[in-house]
Short mmCIF file of C-alpha atoms in Angstrom, two decimals:
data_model
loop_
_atom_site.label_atom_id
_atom_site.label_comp_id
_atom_site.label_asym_id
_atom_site.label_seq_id
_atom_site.Cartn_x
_atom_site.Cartn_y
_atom_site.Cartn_z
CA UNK T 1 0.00 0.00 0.00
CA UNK T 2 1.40 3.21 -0.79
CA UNK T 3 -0.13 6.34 0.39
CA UNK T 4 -0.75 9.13 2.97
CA UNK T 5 -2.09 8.02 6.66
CA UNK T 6 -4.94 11.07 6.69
CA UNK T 7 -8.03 11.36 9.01
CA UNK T 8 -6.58 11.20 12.83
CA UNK T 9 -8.65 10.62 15.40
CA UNK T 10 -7.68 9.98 19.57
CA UNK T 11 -9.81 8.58 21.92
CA UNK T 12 -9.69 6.96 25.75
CA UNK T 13 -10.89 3.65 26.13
CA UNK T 14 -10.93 0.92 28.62
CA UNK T 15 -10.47 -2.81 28.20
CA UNK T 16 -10.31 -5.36 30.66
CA UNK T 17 -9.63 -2.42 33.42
CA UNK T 18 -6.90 -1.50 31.65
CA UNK T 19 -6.58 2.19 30.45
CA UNK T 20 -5.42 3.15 26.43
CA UNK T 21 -5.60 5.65 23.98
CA UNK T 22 -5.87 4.66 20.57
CA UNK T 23 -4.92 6.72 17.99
CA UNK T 24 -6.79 6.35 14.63
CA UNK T 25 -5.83 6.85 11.38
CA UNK T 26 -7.54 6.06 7.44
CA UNK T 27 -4.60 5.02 4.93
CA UNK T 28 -5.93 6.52 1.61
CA UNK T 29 -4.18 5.64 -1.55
CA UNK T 30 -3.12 7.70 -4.50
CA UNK T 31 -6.78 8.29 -5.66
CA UNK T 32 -7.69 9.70 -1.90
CA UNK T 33 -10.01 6.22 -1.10
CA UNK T 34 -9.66 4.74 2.25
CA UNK T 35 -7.28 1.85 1.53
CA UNK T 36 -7.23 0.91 5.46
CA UNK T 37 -7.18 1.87 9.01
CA UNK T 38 -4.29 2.06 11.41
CA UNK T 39 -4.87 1.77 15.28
CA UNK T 40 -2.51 2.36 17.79
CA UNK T 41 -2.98 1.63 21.62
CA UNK T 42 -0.79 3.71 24.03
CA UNK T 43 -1.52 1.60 27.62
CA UNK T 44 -1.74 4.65 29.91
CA UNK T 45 -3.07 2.09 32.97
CA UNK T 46 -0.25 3.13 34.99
CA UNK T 47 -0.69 7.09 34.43
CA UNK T 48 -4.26 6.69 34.54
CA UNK T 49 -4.01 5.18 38.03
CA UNK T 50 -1.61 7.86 39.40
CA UNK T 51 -4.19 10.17 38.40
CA UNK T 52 -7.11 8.44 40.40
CA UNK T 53 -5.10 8.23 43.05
CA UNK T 54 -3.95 11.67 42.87
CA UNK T 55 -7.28 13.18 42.48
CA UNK T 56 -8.55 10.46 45.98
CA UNK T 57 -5.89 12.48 47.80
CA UNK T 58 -6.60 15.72 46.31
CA UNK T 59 -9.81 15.42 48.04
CA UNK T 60 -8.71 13.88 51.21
CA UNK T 61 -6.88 16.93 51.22
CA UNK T 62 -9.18 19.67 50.37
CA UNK T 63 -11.49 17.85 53.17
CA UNK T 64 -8.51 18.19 55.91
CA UNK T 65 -7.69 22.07 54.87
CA UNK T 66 -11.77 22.39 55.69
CA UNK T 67 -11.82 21.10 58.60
CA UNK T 68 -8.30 22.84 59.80
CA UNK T 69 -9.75 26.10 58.45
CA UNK T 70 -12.88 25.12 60.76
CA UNK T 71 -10.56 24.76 63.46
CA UNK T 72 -8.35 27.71 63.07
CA UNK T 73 -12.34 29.65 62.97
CA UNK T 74 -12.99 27.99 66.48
CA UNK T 75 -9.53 29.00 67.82
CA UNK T 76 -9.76 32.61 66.98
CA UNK T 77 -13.30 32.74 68.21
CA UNK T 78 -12.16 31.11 71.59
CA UNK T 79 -8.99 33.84 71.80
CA UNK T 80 -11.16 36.68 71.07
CA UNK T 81 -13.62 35.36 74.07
CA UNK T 82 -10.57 34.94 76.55
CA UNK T 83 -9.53 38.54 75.35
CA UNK T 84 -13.19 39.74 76.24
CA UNK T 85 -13.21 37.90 79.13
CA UNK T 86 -9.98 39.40 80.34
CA UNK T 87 -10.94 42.64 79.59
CA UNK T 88 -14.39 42.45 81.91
CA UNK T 89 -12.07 41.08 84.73
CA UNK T 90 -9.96 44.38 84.49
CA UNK T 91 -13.15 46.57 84.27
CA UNK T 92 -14.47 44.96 87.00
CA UNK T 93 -11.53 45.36 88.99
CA UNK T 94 -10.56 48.87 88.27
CA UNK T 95 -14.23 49.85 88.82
CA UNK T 96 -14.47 48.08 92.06
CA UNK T 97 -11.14 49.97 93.52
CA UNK T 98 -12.88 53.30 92.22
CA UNK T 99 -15.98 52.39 94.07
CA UNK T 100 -14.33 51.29 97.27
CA UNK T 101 -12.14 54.38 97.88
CA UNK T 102 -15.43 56.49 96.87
CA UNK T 103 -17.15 55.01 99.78
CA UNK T 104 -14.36 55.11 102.16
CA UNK T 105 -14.55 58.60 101.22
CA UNK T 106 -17.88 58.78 102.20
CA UNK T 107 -17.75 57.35 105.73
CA UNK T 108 -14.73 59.48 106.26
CA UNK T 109 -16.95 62.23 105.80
CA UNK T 110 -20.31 60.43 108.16
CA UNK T 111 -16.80 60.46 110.76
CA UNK T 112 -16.46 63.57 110.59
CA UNK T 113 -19.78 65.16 112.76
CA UNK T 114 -18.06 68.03 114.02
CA UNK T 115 -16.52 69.86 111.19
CA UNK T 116 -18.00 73.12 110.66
CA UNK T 117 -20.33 73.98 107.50
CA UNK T 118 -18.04 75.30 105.33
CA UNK T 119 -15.36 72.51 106.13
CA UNK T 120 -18.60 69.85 105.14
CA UNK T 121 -19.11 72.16 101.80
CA UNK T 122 -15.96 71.73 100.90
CA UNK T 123 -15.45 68.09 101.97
CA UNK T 124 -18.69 67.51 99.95
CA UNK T 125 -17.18 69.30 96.94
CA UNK T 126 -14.37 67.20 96.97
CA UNK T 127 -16.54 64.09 97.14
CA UNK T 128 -18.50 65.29 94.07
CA UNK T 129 -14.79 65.79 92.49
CA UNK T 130 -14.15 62.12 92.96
CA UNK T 131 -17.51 60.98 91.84
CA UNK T 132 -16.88 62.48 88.71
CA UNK T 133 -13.82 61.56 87.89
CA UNK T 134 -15.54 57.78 88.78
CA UNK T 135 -17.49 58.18 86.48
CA UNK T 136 -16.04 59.86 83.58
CA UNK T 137 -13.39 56.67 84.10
CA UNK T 138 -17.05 54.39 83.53
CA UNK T 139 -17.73 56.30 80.93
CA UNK T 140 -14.17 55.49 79.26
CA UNK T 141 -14.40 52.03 80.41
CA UNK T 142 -17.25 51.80 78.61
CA UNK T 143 -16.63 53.92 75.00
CA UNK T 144 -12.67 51.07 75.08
CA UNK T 145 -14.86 47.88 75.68
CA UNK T 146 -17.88 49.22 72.86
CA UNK T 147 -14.46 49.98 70.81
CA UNK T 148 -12.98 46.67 71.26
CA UNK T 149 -16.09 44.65 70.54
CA UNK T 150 -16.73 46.58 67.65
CA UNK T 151 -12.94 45.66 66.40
CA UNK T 152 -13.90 42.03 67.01
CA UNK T 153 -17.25 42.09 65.35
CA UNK T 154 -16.47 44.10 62.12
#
């Protein structure tokens, strides 16, 4: 036979679980008629196997990163609690020690029965000094903590 090989085709197929690509082509002869066909089987079972088994632990994989990106999600939610937490501990604290020497304050002043008016006025004025300064540091306390949980939520 003497002629061109014309009229390629490829295609995947599997026999007897093994893997092949056969390449197809028509032998025409000098007029251009099909004279014959030539087939040629390329056995890719190996490849083909290394790619199943690649894909099996490309999901395995992509599952694990899920679940790690899950975890890393729980983590930083737990840190930002503790930090919360933490935080309300301090405020607590720092209000409580505010409060306290506010009332010790006060009971100086009950003491004190025999000061004269304008001593009490001032004594009194110096009371409302503190109180306001305890609570402008409540107000602060509160404007950081509003501040911080906004950081956390946004």
């Amino acid at each position: 036979l003497t002629g061109e090989i014309s009229g390629d085709a490829e295609q995947k197929i599997v026999l007897k679980n093994r893997h092949f690509i056969v390449n197809t082509s028509a032998i025409r002869d000098k007029n251009d008629k099909k004279a014959g066909i030539v087939l040629i089987f390329h056995d890719i079972t190996e490849e083909q196997e290394l790619i199943d088994e690649l894909e099996e632990k490309n999901v395995l994989i992509s599952k694990a990163n899920e679940e790690l990106m899950q975890a890393i999600d729980i983590d930083e939610a737990l840190l930002a609690r503790e930090e919360r937490e933490k935080i309300a501990v301090e405020i607590r604290q720092e209000l409580e020690a505010k409060i306290n020497e506010t009332i010790r304050t006060i009971d100086a002043l009950n003491s004190r029965g025999q000061e004269s008016r304008a001593q009490k006025e001032k004594n009194l004025h110096g009371l409302a000094g503190q109180l306001r300064r305890v609570l402008a540091d409540i107000r602060r306390i509160v404007y950081q903590t509003k501040e911080h949980e906004g950081g956390h939520e946004g």
